[in-house]
Coordinates of C-alpha atoms and ligand atoms in Angstrom, one line a residue:
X30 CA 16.0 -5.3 30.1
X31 CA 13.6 -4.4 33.3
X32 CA 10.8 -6.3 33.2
X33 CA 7.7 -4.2 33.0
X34 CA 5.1 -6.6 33.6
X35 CA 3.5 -7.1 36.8
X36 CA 1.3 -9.6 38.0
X37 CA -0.4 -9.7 41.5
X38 CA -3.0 -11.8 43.0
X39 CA -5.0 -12.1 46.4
X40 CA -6.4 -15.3 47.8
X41 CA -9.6 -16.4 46.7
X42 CA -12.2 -16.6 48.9
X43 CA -14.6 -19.0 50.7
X44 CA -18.3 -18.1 49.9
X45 CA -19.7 -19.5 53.0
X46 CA -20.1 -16.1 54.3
X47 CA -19.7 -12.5 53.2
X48 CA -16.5 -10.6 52.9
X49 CA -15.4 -9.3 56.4
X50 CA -13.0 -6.2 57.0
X51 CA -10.2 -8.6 57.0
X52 CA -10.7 -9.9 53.6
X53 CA -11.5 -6.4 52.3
X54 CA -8.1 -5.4 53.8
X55 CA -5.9 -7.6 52.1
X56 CA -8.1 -6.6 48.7
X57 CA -7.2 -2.9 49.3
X58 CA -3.8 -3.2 50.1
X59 CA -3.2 -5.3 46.8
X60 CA -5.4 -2.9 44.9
X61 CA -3.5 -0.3 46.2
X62 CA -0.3 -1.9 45.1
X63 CA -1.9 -2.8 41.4
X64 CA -2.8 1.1 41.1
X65 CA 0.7 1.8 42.1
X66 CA 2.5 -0.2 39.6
X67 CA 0.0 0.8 36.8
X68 CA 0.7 4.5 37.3
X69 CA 4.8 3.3 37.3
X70 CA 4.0 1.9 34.0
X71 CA 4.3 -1.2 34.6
X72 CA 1.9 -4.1 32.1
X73 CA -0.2 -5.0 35.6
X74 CA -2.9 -7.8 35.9
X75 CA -4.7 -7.9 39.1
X76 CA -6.8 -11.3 40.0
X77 CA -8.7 -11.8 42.5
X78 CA -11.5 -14.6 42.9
X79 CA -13.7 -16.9 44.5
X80 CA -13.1 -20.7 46.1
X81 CA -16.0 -22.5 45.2
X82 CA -15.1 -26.4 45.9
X83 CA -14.6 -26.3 49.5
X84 CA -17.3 -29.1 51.5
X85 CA -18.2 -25.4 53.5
X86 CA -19.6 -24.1 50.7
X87 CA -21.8 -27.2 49.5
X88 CA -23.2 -27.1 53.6
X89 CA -24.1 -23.4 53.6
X90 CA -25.9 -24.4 50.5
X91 CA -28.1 -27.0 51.2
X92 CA -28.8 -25.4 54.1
X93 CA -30.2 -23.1 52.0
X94 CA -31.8 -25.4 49.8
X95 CA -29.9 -24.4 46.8
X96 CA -28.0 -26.0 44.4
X97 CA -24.0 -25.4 44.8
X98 CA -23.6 -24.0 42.0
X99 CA -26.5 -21.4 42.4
X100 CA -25.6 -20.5 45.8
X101 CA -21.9 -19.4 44.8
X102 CA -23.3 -17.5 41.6
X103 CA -25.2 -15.2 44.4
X104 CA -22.4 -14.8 46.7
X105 CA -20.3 -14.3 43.7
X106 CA -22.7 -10.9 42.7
X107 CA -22.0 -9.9 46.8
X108 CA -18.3 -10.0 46.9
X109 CA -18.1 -8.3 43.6
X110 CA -20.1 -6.0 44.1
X111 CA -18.2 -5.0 48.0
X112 CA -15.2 -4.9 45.9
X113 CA -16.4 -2.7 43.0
X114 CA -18.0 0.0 45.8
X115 CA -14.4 -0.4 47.7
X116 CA -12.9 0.5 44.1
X117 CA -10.9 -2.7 44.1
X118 CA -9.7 -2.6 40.2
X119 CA -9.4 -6.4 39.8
X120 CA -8.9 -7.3 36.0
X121 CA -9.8 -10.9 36.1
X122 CA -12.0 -12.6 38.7
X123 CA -11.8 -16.3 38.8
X124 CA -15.0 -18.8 40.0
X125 CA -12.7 -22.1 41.0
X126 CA -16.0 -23.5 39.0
X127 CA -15.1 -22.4 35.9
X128 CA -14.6 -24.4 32.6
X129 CA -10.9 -22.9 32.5
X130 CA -10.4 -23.6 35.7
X131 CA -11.0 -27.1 35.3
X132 CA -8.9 -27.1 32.2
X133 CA -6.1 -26.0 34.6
X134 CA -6.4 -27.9 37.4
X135 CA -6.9 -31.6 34.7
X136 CA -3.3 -30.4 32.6
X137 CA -1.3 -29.3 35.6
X138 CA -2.3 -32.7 37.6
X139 CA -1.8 -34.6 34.2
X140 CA 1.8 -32.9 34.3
X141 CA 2.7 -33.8 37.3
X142 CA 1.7 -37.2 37.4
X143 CA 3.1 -37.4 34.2
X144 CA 6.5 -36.7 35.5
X145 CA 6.2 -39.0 38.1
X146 CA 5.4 -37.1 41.6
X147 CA 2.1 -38.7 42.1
X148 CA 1.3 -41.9 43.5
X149 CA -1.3 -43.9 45.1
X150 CA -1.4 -44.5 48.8
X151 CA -3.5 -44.9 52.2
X152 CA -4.2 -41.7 54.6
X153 CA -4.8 -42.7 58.0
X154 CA -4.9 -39.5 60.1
X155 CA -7.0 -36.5 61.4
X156 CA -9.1 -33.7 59.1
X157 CA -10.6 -30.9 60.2
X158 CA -13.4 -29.9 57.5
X159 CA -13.6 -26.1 58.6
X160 CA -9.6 -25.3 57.7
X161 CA -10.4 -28.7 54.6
X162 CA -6.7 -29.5 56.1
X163 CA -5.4 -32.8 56.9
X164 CA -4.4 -32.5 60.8
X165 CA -1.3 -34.1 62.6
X166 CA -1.8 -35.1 66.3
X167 CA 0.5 -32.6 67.5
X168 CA -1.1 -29.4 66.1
X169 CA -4.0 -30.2 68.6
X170 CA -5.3 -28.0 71.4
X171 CA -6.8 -30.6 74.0
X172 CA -7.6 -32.8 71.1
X173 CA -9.5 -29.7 68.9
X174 CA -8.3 -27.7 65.9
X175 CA -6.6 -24.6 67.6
X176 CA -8.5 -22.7 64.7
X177 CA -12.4 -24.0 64.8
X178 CA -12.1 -25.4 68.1
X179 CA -13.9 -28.2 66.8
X180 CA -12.7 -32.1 66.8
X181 CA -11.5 -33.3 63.8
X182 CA -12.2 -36.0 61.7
X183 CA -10.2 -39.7 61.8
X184 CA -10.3 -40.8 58.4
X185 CA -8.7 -44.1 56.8
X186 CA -8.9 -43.7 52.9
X187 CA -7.2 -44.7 50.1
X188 CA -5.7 -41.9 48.2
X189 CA -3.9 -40.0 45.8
X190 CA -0.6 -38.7 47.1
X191 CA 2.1 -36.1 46.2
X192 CA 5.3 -36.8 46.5
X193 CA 6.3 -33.5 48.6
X194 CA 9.4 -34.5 50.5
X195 CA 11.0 -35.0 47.0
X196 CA 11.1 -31.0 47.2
X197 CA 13.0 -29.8 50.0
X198 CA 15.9 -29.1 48.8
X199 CA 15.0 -27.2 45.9
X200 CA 12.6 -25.2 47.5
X201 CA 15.4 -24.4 49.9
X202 CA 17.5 -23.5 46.8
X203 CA 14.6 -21.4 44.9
X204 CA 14.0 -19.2 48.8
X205 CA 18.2 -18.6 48.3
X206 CA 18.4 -18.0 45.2
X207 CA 15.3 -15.4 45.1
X208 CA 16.0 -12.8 48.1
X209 CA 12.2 -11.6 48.8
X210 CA 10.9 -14.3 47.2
X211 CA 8.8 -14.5 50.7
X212 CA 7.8 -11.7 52.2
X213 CA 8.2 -10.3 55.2
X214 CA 11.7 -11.7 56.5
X215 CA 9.6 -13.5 59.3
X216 CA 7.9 -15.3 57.3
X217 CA 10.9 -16.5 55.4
X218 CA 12.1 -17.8 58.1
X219 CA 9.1 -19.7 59.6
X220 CA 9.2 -21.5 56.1
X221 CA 12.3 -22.1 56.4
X222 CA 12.5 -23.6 59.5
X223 CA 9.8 -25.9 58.5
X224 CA 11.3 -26.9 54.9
X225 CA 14.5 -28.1 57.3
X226 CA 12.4 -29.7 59.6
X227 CA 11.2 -32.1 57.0
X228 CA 8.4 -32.5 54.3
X229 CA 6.1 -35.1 54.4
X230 CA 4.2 -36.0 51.3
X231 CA 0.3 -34.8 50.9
X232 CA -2.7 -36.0 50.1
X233 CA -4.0 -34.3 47.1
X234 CA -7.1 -36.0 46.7
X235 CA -10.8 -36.9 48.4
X236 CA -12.7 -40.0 48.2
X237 CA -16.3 -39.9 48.2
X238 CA -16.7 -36.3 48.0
X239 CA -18.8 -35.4 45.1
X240 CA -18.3 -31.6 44.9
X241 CA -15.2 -30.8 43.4
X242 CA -13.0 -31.6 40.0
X243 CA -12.7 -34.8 39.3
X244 CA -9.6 -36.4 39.4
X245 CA -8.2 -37.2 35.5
X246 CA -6.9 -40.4 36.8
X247 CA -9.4 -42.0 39.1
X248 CA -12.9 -40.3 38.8
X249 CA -14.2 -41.9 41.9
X250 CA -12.0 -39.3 43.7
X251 CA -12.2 -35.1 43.9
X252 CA -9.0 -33.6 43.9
X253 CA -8.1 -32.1 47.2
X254 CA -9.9 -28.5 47.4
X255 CA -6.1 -26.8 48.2
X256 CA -4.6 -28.0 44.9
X257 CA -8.2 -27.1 43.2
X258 CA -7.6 -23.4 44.9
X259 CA -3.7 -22.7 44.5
X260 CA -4.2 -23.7 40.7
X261 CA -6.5 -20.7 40.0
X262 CA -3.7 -18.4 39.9
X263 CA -2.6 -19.9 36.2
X264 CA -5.8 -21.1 35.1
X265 CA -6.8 -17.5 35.1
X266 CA -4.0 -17.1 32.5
X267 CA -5.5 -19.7 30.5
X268 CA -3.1 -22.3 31.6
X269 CA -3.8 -26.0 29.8
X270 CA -6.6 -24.5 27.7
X271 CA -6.0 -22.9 23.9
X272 CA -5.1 -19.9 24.1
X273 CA -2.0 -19.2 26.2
X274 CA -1.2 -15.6 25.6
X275 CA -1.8 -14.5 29.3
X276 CA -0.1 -16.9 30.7
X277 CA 3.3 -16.3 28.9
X278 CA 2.7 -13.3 29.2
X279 CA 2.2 -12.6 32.8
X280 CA 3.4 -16.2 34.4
X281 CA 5.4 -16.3 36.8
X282 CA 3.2 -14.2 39.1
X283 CA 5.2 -11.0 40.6
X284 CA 3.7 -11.2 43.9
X285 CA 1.2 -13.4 45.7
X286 CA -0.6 -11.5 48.6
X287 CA -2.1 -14.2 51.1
X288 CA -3.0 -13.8 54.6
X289 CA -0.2 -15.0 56.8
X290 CA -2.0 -18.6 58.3
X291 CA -1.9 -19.7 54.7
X292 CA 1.9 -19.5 53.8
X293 CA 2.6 -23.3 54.1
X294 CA 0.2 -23.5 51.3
X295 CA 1.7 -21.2 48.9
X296 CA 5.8 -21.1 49.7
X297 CA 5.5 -25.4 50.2
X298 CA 2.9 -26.7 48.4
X299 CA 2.5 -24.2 45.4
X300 CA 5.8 -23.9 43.9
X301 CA 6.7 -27.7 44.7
X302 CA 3.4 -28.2 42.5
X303 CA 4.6 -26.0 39.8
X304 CA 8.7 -27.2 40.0
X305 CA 7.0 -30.9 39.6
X306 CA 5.3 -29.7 36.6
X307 CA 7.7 -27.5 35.2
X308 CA 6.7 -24.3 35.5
X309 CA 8.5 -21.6 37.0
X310 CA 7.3 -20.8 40.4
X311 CA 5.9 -17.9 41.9
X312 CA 8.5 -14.6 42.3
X313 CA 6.8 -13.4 45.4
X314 CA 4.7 -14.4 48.0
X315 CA 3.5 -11.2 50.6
X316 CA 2.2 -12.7 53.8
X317 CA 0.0 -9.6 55.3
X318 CA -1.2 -9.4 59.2
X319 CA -4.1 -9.6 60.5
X320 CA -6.3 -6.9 61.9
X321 CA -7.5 -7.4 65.2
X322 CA -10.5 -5.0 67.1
X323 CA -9.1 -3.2 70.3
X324 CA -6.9 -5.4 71.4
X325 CA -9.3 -9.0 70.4
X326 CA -9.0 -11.2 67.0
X327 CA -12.0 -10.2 65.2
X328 CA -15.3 -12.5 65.5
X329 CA -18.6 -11.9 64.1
X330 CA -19.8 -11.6 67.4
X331 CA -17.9 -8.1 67.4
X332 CA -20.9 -6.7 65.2
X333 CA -20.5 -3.8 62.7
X334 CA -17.0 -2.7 62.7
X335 CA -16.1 -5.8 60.6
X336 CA -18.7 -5.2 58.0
X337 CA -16.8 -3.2 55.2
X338 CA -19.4 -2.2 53.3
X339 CA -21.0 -0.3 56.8
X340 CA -17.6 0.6 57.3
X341 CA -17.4 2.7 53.8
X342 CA -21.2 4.2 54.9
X343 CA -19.3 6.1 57.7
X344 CA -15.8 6.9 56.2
X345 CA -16.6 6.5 52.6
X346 CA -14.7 3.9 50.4
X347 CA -11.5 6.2 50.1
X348 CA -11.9 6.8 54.0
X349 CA -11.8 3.5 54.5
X350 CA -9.2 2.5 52.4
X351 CA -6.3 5.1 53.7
X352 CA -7.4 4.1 57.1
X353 CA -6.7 0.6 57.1
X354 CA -4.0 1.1 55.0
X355 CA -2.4 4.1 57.6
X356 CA -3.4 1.9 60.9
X357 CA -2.1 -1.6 60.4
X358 CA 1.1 -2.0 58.3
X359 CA 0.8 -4.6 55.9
X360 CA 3.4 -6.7 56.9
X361 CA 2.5 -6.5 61.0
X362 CA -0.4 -7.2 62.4
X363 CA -2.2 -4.5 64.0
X364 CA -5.3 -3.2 66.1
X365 CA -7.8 -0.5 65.7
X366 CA -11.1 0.5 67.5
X367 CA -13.6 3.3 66.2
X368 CA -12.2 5.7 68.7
X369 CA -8.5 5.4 66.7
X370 CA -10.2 5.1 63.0
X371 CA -12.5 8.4 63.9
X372 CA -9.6 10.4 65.2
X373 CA -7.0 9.7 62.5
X374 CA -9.9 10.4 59.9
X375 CA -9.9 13.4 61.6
X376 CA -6.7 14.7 61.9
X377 CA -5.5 12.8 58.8
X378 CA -7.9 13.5 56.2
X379 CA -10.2 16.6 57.3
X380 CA -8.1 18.4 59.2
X381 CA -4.6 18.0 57.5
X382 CA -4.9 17.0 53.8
X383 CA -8.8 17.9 53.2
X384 CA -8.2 21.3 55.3
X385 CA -5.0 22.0 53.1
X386 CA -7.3 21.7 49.3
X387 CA -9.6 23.7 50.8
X388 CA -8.3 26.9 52.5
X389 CA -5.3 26.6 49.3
X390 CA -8.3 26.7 46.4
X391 CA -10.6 29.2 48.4
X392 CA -7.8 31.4 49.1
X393 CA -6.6 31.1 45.2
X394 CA -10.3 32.1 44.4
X395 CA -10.8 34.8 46.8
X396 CA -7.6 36.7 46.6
X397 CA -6.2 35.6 42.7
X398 CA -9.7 35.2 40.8
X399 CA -9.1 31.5 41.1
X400 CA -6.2 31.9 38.2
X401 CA -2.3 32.5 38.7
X402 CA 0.1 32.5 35.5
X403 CA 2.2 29.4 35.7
X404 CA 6.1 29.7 36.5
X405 CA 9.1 26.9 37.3
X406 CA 8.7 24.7 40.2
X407 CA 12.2 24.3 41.4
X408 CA 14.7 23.9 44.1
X409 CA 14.8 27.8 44.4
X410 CA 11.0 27.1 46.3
X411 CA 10.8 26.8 49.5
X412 CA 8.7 23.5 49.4
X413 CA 10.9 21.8 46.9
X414 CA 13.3 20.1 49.2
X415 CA 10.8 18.5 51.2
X416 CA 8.6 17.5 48.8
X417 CA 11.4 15.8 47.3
X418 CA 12.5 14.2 50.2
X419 CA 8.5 12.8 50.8
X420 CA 8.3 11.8 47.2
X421 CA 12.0 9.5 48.0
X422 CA 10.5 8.5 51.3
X423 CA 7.2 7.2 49.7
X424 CA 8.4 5.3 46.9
X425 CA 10.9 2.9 48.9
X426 CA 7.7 2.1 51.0
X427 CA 5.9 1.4 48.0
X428 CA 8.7 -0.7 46.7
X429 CA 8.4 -2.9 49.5
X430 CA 4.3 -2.9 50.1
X431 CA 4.6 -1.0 53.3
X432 CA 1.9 1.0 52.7
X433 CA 1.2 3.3 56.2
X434 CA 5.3 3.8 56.1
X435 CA 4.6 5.9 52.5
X436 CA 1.6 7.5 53.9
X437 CA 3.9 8.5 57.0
X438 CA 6.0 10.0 54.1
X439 CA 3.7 11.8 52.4
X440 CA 2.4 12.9 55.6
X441 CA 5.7 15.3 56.1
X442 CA 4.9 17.1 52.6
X443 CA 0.7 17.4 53.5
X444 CA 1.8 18.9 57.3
X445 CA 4.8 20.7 55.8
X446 CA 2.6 22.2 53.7
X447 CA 0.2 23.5 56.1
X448 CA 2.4 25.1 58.4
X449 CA 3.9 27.1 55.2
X450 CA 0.6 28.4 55.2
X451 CA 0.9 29.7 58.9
X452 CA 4.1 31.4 58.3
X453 CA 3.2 32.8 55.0
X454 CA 0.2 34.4 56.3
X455 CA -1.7 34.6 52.7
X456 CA -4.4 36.5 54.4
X457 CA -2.1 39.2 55.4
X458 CA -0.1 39.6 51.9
X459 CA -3.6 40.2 50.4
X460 CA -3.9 43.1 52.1
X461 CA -1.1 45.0 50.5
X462 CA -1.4 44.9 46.4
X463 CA 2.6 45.0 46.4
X464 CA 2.8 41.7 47.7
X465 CA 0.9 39.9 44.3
X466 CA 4.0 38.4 43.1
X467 CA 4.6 36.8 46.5
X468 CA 1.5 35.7 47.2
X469 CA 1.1 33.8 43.9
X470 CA 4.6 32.3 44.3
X471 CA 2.9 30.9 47.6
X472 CA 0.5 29.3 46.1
X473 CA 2.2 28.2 43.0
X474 CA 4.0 25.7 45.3
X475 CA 1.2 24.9 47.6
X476 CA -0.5 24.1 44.0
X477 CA 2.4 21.4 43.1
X478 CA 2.0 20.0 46.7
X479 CA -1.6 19.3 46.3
X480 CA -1.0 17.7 42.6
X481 CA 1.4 16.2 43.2
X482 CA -0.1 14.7 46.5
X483 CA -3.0 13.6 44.4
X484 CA -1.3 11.8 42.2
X485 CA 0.7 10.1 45.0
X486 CA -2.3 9.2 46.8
X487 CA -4.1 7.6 44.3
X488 CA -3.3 4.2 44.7
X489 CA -4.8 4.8 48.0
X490 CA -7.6 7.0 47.8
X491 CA -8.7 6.7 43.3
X492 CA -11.9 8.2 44.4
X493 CA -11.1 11.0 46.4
X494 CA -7.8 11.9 44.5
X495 CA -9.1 12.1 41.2
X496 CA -12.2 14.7 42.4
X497 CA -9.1 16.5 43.9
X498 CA -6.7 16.3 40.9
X499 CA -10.4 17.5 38.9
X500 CA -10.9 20.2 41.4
X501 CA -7.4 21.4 40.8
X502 CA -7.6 21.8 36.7
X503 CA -6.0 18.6 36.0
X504 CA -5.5 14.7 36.9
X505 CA -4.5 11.8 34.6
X506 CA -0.5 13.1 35.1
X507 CA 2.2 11.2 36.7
X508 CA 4.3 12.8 39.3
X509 CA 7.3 13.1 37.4
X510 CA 5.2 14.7 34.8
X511 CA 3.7 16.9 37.2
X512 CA 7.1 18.0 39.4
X513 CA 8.5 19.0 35.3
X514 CA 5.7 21.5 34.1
X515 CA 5.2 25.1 35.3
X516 CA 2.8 25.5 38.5
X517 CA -0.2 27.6 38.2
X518 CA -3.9 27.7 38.3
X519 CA -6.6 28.7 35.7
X520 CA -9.8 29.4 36.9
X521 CA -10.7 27.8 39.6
X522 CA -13.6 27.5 41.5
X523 CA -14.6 27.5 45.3
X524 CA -14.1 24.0 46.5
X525 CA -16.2 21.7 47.4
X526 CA -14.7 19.7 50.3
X527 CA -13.3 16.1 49.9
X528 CA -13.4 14.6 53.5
X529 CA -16.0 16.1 55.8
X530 CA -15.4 16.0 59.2
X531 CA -17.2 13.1 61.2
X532 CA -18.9 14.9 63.8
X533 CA -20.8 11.7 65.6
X534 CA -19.1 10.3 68.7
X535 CA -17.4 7.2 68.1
X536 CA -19.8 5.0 70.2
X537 CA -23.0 6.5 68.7
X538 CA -21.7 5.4 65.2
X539 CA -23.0 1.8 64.8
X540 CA -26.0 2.4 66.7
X541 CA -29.0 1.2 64.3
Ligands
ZN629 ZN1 -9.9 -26.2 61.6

């Protein structure tokens, strides 16, 4: 039988500094894909969370003068509360400080020490405490990280290690054996590489660091803030504490969506972790691009753009959301600029789907009395064939998380739609009472367009799609359900518009 359970996570996040429009994209396109599978009727549990044990976090704090753990309970209230007014519909949100979280990260180190992958040893090498990543000589840059730009560290201590290398060929096994299992095909293929080009064993604790989980075996060290992180995934589920329901429930995790620097960590590290356990690993991994801002990576210097929350001020949370979604597919990188995100919110939403609600339900009103008996939606309309076609089109996207390939989809149906319109002529059939039937029959299919398109889009757009569905006498159907029953309106009401158009010019917009 299928398995209808699906599981997603994102990566949790460092609180040294607020959520930028980078972090906030990877959250929408995973909320986006949670909504999706929800809808599809698929058991979904979306986690998302916060990485509290990182050396980062403890600086930005006493910087502050606070204590750690006060510091991440009020940056815990600001990315929660950029992700509730983004309508991210998380179902779990983890604190890496958490009691169960602890409980996690003490029984799945117990197990694998247990079973014989851990051992003691001495690291001699390089660290850079921005990435919290040990550092070999040849991923310098004229002797700096190539991320921070900053020298690292030489440290000489005596650790814990685990045995890594041991995994190589089973993780090479598990990525054959599991077509997809990392996503996309590039990606798969970088790992690959590097899985062939030989593992080296890690380092999974730190010595006289004092924030952190203790190791189980040798208190005097932390365990290392990756194995702390990549744990959080199960410890959610309630992994090594009481009550394991969740976790055999849900485990092992459908999909893992990560940024793409952090891949080693969760197709090499993770599921060797988890093998040298026992526990299944992970089914997928999604390794998103980044965004970058007219042609440059994004940097804070860059000012507003990569705020989301002013972001969702200009565009709204739903504008927003399609936008990044539409202009940098989720598997690619990709590049915008307020001149691109202005004009396709434009075009896109006010002109060609908001445009479409509008002139359909104020034509419905002014013409019908806002109500049209209901009749068959079928493939004698002329709309049915292409809104089939879309409906195909959009779901294989969906499928494989490419997200602005199922809004280009949709897209056909929303213009295809519109230009009906034109040719139809509505405005000239209501002149001539003889032409009732037709007319209706016009706008019985324009009606299952817009329904249906608001039930397609609301993985995308929950906000905005459910005032639409409302608008539309409706909402809380799936498309299926929708494409079976009769089209028709009852008494609707002039409407009021979803997506007004943004009038400013693009460079006036972030001026304070
Ligand atoms: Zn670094």
């Amino acid at each position: 039988m299928e398995r209808k359970r699906f599981y997603i996570t994102t990566a949790i996040d460092y609180v040294n500094q607020k959520p930028h429009l980078g972090t906030a994209y990877e959250k929408i396109g995973a909320d986006c894909m949670a909504r999706y599978m929800r809808l599809a009727g698929y058991d979904t549990r979306f986690l998302m969370g916060n990485d509290e044990h990182s050396t980062n976090v403890k600086r930005e704090a006493e910087k502050r003068g606070l204590a750690p753990l006060d510091y991440c309970r009020s940056m815990s209230d600001v990315f929660t509360g950029t992700w509730k007014s983004l309508g991210i519909s998380y179902d779990d949100f983890i604190h890496t400080t958490e009691e169960r979280h602890l409980k996690a990260v003490t029984a799945l180190f117990g197990k694998i020490h247990e079973n014989g992958y851990i051992y003691k040893g001495k690291y001699e090498g390089l660290y850079c405490e921005s990435c919290e990543e040990f550092i070999s000589e040849k991923d310098l840059v004229d002797g700096l990280c190539p991320r921070h730009k900053a020298p690292p560290k030489r440290i000489s201590e005596e650790n814990w290690f685990f045995a890594l290398s041991k995994f190589e060929d089973k993780l090479l096994d598990h990525i054959r054996s599991n077509p997809g299992f990392i996503r996309p095909k590039t990606r798969e293929n970088e790992i690959v590489s590097l899985i062939k080009g030989g593992l080296q064993d890690v380092s999974i604790s730190r010595a006289g660091v004092d924030w952190g989980i203790p190791l189980p075996i040798d208190p005097r060290h932390v365990v290392y803030v990756w194995f702390d992180a990549l744990t959080n995934y199960i410890s959610a589920l309630g992994y090594g504490g009481d009550d394991t329901e969740l976790f055999d429930r849900y485990w092992p995790a459908d999909c893992h969506v990560i940024g793409k620097d952090i891949t080693r960590f969760h197709c090499v590290i993770w599921p060797s972790m988890l093998m040298a356990a026992g526990v299944a690993p992970p089914r997928s991994v999604f390794a998103h691009g980044f965004i970058s801002l007219g042609g440059e990576k994004m940097s804070k210097s860059r000012g507003n753009i990569l705020d989301p929350d002013k972001m969702a001020g200009i565009f709204g949370a739903d504008g927003l959301r399609y936008l990044l979604l539409k202009e940098v597919p989720f598997d690619k990188d990709g590049d915008i600029s307020v001149e691109t995100l202005v004009a396709r919110y434009n075009s896109d939403l006010a002109n060609e789907l908001g445009n479409l609600f509008s002139r359909t339900v104020a034509m419905i009103v002014k013409y019908l009395g806002g109500t049209i008996e209901p009749a068959p939606f079928d493939s004698g309309c002329e709309l049915h064939g292409a809104l089939t076609e879309a409906l195909a089109g959009y779901r294989e996207s969906m499928e494989r998380m490419e997200f602005s390939r199922a809004l280009g989809s949709w897209w056909t149906i929303v213009q295809g739609a519109n230009r009906f319109i034109e040719e139809k002529a509505p405005w000239t059939l209501a002149k001539d009472e003889a032409n009732r039937e037709k007319l209706k029959a016009v706008f019985r299919e324009l009606l299952m367009v817009l329904r249906v398109s608001a039930a397609a889009l609301l993985p995308f757009m929950p906000g905005k799609m459910n005032d639409m569905a409302s608008q539309l006498g409706g909402g809380g159907t799936g498309i299926d359900e929708l494409l079976a029953a009769p089209s028709g309106a009852d008494g609707l009401r002039p409407p009021e518009p979803l997506f007004p158009r943004i009038q400013e010019k693009p460079e006036d917009i972030f001026k304070d």
